[in-house]
């Protein structure tokens, strides 16, 4: 599988012979140009312009906007409600777990709290974690590092952090790397992973924003 990042919380998950999935496509309104994408399925964590711009994806993709279990072209997708039940005004957020024949990728959307242990157990093993790290209305760096420790993925890919021209303020990526104790992260244009070849130690991979 290949995972490519287009900025903010938007990724493309692709594997030969399988459906291509786009997560949280964003509109120009957030200050950076909306990506031009092709995909078969679009997942929306919550309905705001930074996460729900389906028009960025060509064609007529199948759009997932809520909780539930789906099988789409041999890919199992689980939409998991992950709002903060302890908040007086919980913000809607759906995380999506993608299962490609045992290779699992979890996109946490705009998660803004440390999930309960029961939620972590329901998710099960995660090979690749796509985690918000820049604060704002989602996880701050230290919280993101704590969530990583709870989920114990093989690969950690940060998202939702400060970028040039972004119309709102988020913390820089360096804060998260420091919280993770990473002095120099692995950088790549895309992350290529296979279920049969996982690292012995968790790896933080910083993806280069594609346009």
mmCIF file of C-alpha atoms in Angstrom:
data_model
loop_
_atom_site.group_PDB
_atom_site.id
_atom_site.type_symbol
_atom_site.label_atom_id
_atom_site.label_comp_id
_atom_site.label_asym_id
_atom_site.label_seq_id
_atom_site.Cartn_x
_atom_site.Cartn_y
_atom_site.Cartn_z
ATOM 1 C CA UNK A 1 0.000 0.000 0.000
ATOM 2 C CA UNK A 2 1.071 3.567 -0.664
ATOM 3 C CA UNK A 3 0.012 6.493 1.532
ATOM 4 C CA UNK A 4 0.407 10.018 0.152
ATOM 5 C CA UNK A 5 -0.240 13.278 2.020
ATOM 6 C CA UNK A 6 -1.789 16.366 0.402
ATOM 7 C CA UNK A 7 -1.689 18.647 3.432
ATOM 8 C CA UNK A 8 -3.733 19.147 6.592
ATOM 9 C CA UNK A 9 -5.636 15.850 7.190
ATOM 10 C CA UNK A 10 -5.929 14.766 3.543
ATOM 11 C CA UNK A 11 -4.310 11.505 2.433
ATOM 12 C CA UNK A 12 -4.633 9.107 -0.492
ATOM 13 C CA UNK A 13 -4.491 5.392 0.309
ATOM 14 C CA UNK A 14 -3.881 3.262 -2.749
ATOM 15 C CA UNK A 15 -3.035 -0.343 -3.506
ATOM 16 C CA UNK A 16 -2.924 -2.085 -6.862
ATOM 17 C CA UNK A 17 -6.215 -3.776 -7.674
ATOM 18 C CA UNK A 18 -8.075 -2.072 -4.808
ATOM 19 C CA UNK A 19 -10.168 1.023 -4.389
ATOM 20 C CA UNK A 20 -8.325 4.287 -3.796
ATOM 21 C CA UNK A 21 -9.426 6.123 -0.646
ATOM 22 C CA UNK A 22 -9.163 9.874 -0.020
ATOM 23 C CA UNK A 23 -9.447 11.166 3.556
ATOM 24 C CA UNK A 24 -10.685 14.621 4.614
ATOM 25 C CA UNK A 25 -10.196 16.647 1.394
ATOM 26 C CA UNK A 26 -10.012 20.382 2.091
ATOM 27 C CA UNK A 27 -11.180 23.565 0.356
ATOM 28 C CA UNK A 28 -9.139 26.648 -0.602
ATOM 29 C CA UNK A 29 -10.830 28.440 2.310
ATOM 30 C CA UNK A 30 -8.231 27.057 4.738
ATOM 31 C CA UNK A 31 -5.531 29.092 2.988
ATOM 32 C CA UNK A 32 -3.736 26.425 0.965
ATOM 33 C CA UNK A 33 -4.871 25.357 -2.520
ATOM 34 C CA UNK A 34 -7.353 22.496 -2.556
ATOM 35 C CA UNK A 35 -5.715 19.359 -3.971
ATOM 36 C CA UNK A 36 -6.827 17.878 -7.283
ATOM 37 C CA UNK A 37 -7.436 14.212 -6.566
ATOM 38 C CA UNK A 38 -8.773 10.993 -8.019
ATOM 39 C CA UNK A 39 -10.323 8.399 -5.759
ATOM 40 C CA UNK A 40 -13.100 5.843 -5.435
ATOM 41 C CA UNK A 41 -14.015 6.508 -1.807
ATOM 42 C CA UNK A 42 -13.915 9.693 0.284
ATOM 43 C CA UNK A 43 -14.078 9.695 4.082
ATOM 44 C CA UNK A 44 -15.196 12.784 6.009
ATOM 45 C CA UNK A 45 -14.333 13.018 9.705
ATOM 46 C CA UNK A 46 -16.568 16.061 10.271
ATOM 47 C CA UNK A 47 -18.371 18.678 8.199
ATOM 48 C CA UNK A 48 -16.127 21.737 7.982
ATOM 49 C CA UNK A 49 -14.294 23.121 4.892
ATOM 50 C CA UNK A 50 -10.930 21.796 6.105
ATOM 51 C CA UNK A 51 -12.200 18.218 6.040
ATOM 52 C CA UNK A 52 -15.273 17.840 3.794
ATOM 53 C CA UNK A 53 -14.482 19.267 0.334
ATOM 54 C CA UNK A 54 -15.614 16.254 -1.705
ATOM 55 C CA UNK A 55 -15.494 18.428 -4.862
ATOM 56 C CA UNK A 56 -11.689 18.145 -4.770
ATOM 57 C CA UNK A 57 -12.055 14.497 -5.843
ATOM 58 C CA UNK A 58 -12.859 13.875 -9.509
ATOM 59 C CA UNK A 59 -15.718 11.653 -10.583
ATOM 60 C CA UNK A 60 -18.470 10.389 -8.318
ATOM 61 C CA UNK A 61 -16.712 8.803 -5.349
ATOM 62 C CA UNK A 62 -18.572 6.910 -2.643
ATOM 63 C CA UNK A 63 -18.653 9.235 0.387
ATOM 64 C CA UNK A 64 -18.547 8.034 4.003
ATOM 65 C CA UNK A 65 -19.621 10.583 6.614
ATOM 66 C CA UNK A 66 -20.510 8.546 9.671
ATOM 67 C CA UNK A 67 -20.043 5.592 11.950
ATOM 68 C CA UNK A 68 -20.529 2.041 10.751
ATOM 69 C CA UNK A 69 -18.830 -0.904 9.087
ATOM 70 C CA UNK A 70 -18.400 -1.019 5.325
ATOM 71 C CA UNK A 71 -16.865 -3.375 2.781
ATOM 72 C CA UNK A 72 -15.839 -1.518 -0.339
ATOM 73 C CA UNK A 73 -14.075 -3.427 -3.087
ATOM 74 C CA UNK A 74 -12.405 -5.801 -0.663
ATOM 75 C CA UNK A 75 -11.384 -3.035 1.750
ATOM 76 C CA UNK A 76 -13.040 -3.109 5.170
ATOM 77 C CA UNK A 77 -13.702 0.317 6.658
ATOM 78 C CA UNK A 78 -14.894 0.986 10.185
ATOM 79 C CA UNK A 79 -16.165 4.477 11.056
ATOM 80 C CA UNK A 80 -15.671 4.992 14.791
ATOM 81 C CA UNK A 81 -17.344 7.848 16.700
ATOM 82 C CA UNK A 82 -14.546 9.543 18.631
ATOM 83 C CA UNK A 83 -16.024 12.672 20.172
ATOM 84 C CA UNK A 84 -15.243 13.701 23.732
ATOM 85 C CA UNK A 85 -18.203 12.376 25.738
ATOM 86 C CA UNK A 86 -16.966 14.250 28.829
ATOM 87 C CA UNK A 87 -17.184 17.635 27.119
ATOM 88 C CA UNK A 88 -20.255 19.831 27.751
ATOM 89 C CA UNK A 89 -20.279 20.578 24.016
ATOM 90 C CA UNK A 90 -18.662 17.570 22.263
ATOM 91 C CA UNK A 91 -17.464 18.175 18.717
ATOM 92 C CA UNK A 92 -18.480 15.499 16.182
ATOM 93 C CA UNK A 93 -15.563 13.430 14.917
ATOM 94 C CA UNK A 94 -15.398 10.119 13.078
ATOM 95 C CA UNK A 95 -12.142 8.195 12.924
ATOM 96 C CA UNK A 96 -11.772 5.625 10.164
ATOM 97 C CA UNK A 97 -9.979 2.287 10.371
ATOM 98 C CA UNK A 98 -9.055 0.875 6.952
ATOM 99 C CA UNK A 99 -8.224 -2.828 6.663
ATOM 100 C CA UNK A 100 -6.507 -4.004 3.472
ATOM 101 C CA UNK A 101 -6.197 -7.773 4.029
ATOM 102 C CA UNK A 102 -4.824 -7.327 7.530
ATOM 103 C CA UNK A 103 -2.852 -4.158 6.842
ATOM 104 C CA UNK A 104 -4.578 -1.534 8.975
ATOM 105 C CA UNK A 105 -4.477 2.263 8.768
ATOM 106 C CA UNK A 106 -6.250 4.463 11.330
ATOM 107 C CA UNK A 107 -7.095 8.094 10.475
ATOM 108 C CA UNK A 108 -8.038 9.896 13.686
ATOM 109 C CA UNK A 109 -9.771 12.861 12.034
ATOM 110 C CA UNK A 110 -9.906 15.858 14.377
ATOM 111 C CA UNK A 111 -9.530 13.874 17.593
ATOM 112 C CA UNK A 112 -9.329 16.330 20.505
ATOM 113 C CA UNK A 113 -8.922 14.114 23.590
ATOM 114 C CA UNK A 114 -7.288 10.950 24.898
ATOM 115 C CA UNK A 115 -9.695 8.093 24.045
ATOM 116 C CA UNK A 116 -10.888 5.674 26.707
ATOM 117 C CA UNK A 117 -9.094 2.338 26.965
ATOM 118 C CA UNK A 118 -12.278 0.564 25.831
ATOM 119 C CA UNK A 119 -12.199 2.528 22.556
ATOM 120 C CA UNK A 120 -8.529 1.681 22.009
ATOM 121 C CA UNK A 121 -9.274 -2.023 22.576
ATOM 122 C CA UNK A 122 -12.175 -1.916 20.096
ATOM 123 C CA UNK A 123 -9.834 -0.583 17.403
ATOM 124 C CA UNK A 124 -7.336 -3.441 17.797
ATOM 125 C CA UNK A 125 -3.950 -3.564 16.087
ATOM 126 C CA UNK A 126 -2.990 -0.545 13.989
ATOM 127 C CA UNK A 127 -0.129 -0.731 11.493
ATOM 128 C CA UNK A 128 -0.185 2.925 10.426
ATOM 129 C CA UNK A 129 -1.563 5.763 12.544
ATOM 130 C CA UNK A 130 -2.451 9.109 10.939
ATOM 131 C CA UNK A 131 -2.596 11.453 13.919
ATOM 132 C CA UNK A 132 -3.362 15.191 14.349
ATOM 133 C CA UNK A 133 -0.547 16.863 16.285
ATOM 134 C CA UNK A 134 -0.866 20.651 15.899
ATOM 135 C CA UNK A 135 -3.455 21.607 18.493
ATOM 136 C CA UNK A 136 -6.096 24.127 17.511
ATOM 137 C CA UNK A 137 -9.313 22.153 17.985
ATOM 138 C CA UNK A 138 -7.513 18.794 17.877
ATOM 139 C CA UNK A 139 -4.744 17.017 19.805
ATOM 140 C CA UNK A 140 -1.804 19.041 21.044
ATOM 141 C CA UNK A 141 1.672 17.550 20.698
ATOM 142 C CA UNK A 142 1.870 15.967 24.169
ATOM 143 C CA UNK A 143 -1.649 14.528 23.843
ATOM 144 C CA UNK A 144 -0.820 13.121 20.397
ATOM 145 C CA UNK A 145 2.282 11.427 21.814
ATOM 146 C CA UNK A 146 0.126 9.894 24.562
ATOM 147 C CA UNK A 147 -2.393 8.594 22.013
ATOM 148 C CA UNK A 148 0.480 7.042 20.015
ATOM 149 C CA UNK A 149 1.674 5.283 23.185
ATOM 150 C CA UNK A 150 -1.820 3.890 23.820
ATOM 151 C CA UNK A 151 -2.437 2.652 20.264
ATOM 152 C CA UNK A 152 1.119 1.328 19.706
ATOM 153 C CA UNK A 153 1.200 1.504 15.884
ATOM 154 C CA UNK A 154 4.168 0.423 13.776
ATOM 155 C CA UNK A 155 4.203 3.669 11.799
ATOM 156 C CA UNK A 156 3.182 7.144 12.980
ATOM 157 C CA UNK A 157 2.369 9.777 10.354
ATOM 158 C CA UNK A 158 1.669 13.267 11.766
ATOM 159 C CA UNK A 159 -0.966 15.505 10.195
ATOM 160 C CA UNK A 160 -2.940 18.687 11.006
ATOM 161 C CA UNK A 161 -0.032 20.959 11.953
ATOM 162 C CA UNK A 162 1.272 24.391 10.914
ATOM 163 C CA UNK A 163 1.866 24.906 7.192
ATOM 164 C CA UNK A 164 2.824 28.075 5.285
ATOM 165 C CA UNK A 165 -0.262 30.142 4.289
ATOM 166 C CA UNK A 166 -2.655 28.141 6.488
ATOM 167 C CA UNK A 167 -5.516 30.501 7.417
ATOM 168 C CA UNK A 168 -5.546 29.510 11.097
ATOM 169 C CA UNK A 169 -2.882 28.921 13.688
ATOM 170 C CA UNK A 170 -1.592 25.445 14.500
ATOM 171 C CA UNK A 171 1.530 24.365 16.342
ATOM 172 C CA UNK A 172 4.620 23.406 14.322
ATOM 173 C CA UNK A 173 5.516 19.779 13.709
ATOM 174 C CA UNK A 174 8.687 20.124 15.814
ATOM 175 C CA UNK A 175 6.621 20.209 19.012
ATOM 176 C CA UNK A 176 5.259 16.752 18.313
ATOM 177 C CA UNK A 177 8.639 15.344 17.324
ATOM 178 C CA UNK A 178 10.071 16.657 20.604
ATOM 179 C CA UNK A 179 7.179 15.114 22.571
ATOM 180 C CA UNK A 180 7.918 11.796 20.837
ATOM 181 C CA UNK A 181 11.638 12.069 21.620
ATOM 182 C CA UNK A 182 12.485 12.071 17.910
ATOM 183 C CA UNK A 183 15.544 14.151 17.035
ATOM 184 C CA UNK A 184 15.382 13.451 13.303
ATOM 185 C CA UNK A 185 12.275 11.963 11.725
ATOM 186 C CA UNK A 186 12.278 9.837 8.616
ATOM 187 C CA UNK A 187 11.039 11.915 5.673
ATOM 188 C CA UNK A 188 9.445 10.580 2.479
ATOM 189 C CA UNK A 189 7.288 11.637 -0.457
ATOM 190 C CA UNK A 190 4.973 8.724 0.361
ATOM 191 C CA UNK A 191 4.854 5.786 2.760
ATOM 192 C CA UNK A 192 4.909 2.333 1.182
ATOM 193 C CA UNK A 193 4.009 -0.460 3.569
ATOM 194 C CA UNK A 194 3.185 -4.144 3.462
ATOM 195 C CA UNK A 195 1.556 -6.302 6.138
ATOM 196 C CA UNK A 196 4.431 -8.794 5.963
ATOM 197 C CA UNK A 197 7.165 -6.229 6.595
ATOM 198 C CA UNK A 198 6.679 -4.164 9.749
ATOM 199 C CA UNK A 199 9.514 -2.476 11.683
ATOM 200 C CA UNK A 200 10.569 -3.830 15.068
ATOM 201 C CA UNK A 201 10.310 -0.372 16.650
ATOM 202 C CA UNK A 202 7.630 2.269 15.944
ATOM 203 C CA UNK A 203 8.726 4.738 13.291
ATOM 204 C CA UNK A 204 7.655 8.360 12.871
ATOM 205 C CA UNK A 205 7.447 9.183 9.163
ATOM 206 C CA UNK A 206 6.989 12.789 8.061
ATOM 207 C CA UNK A 207 5.427 12.924 4.605
ATOM 208 C CA UNK A 208 6.160 15.713 2.138
ATOM 209 C CA UNK A 209 3.025 17.589 1.141
ATOM 210 C CA UNK A 210 2.063 16.759 -2.436
ATOM 211 C CA UNK A 211 0.173 19.204 -4.639
#
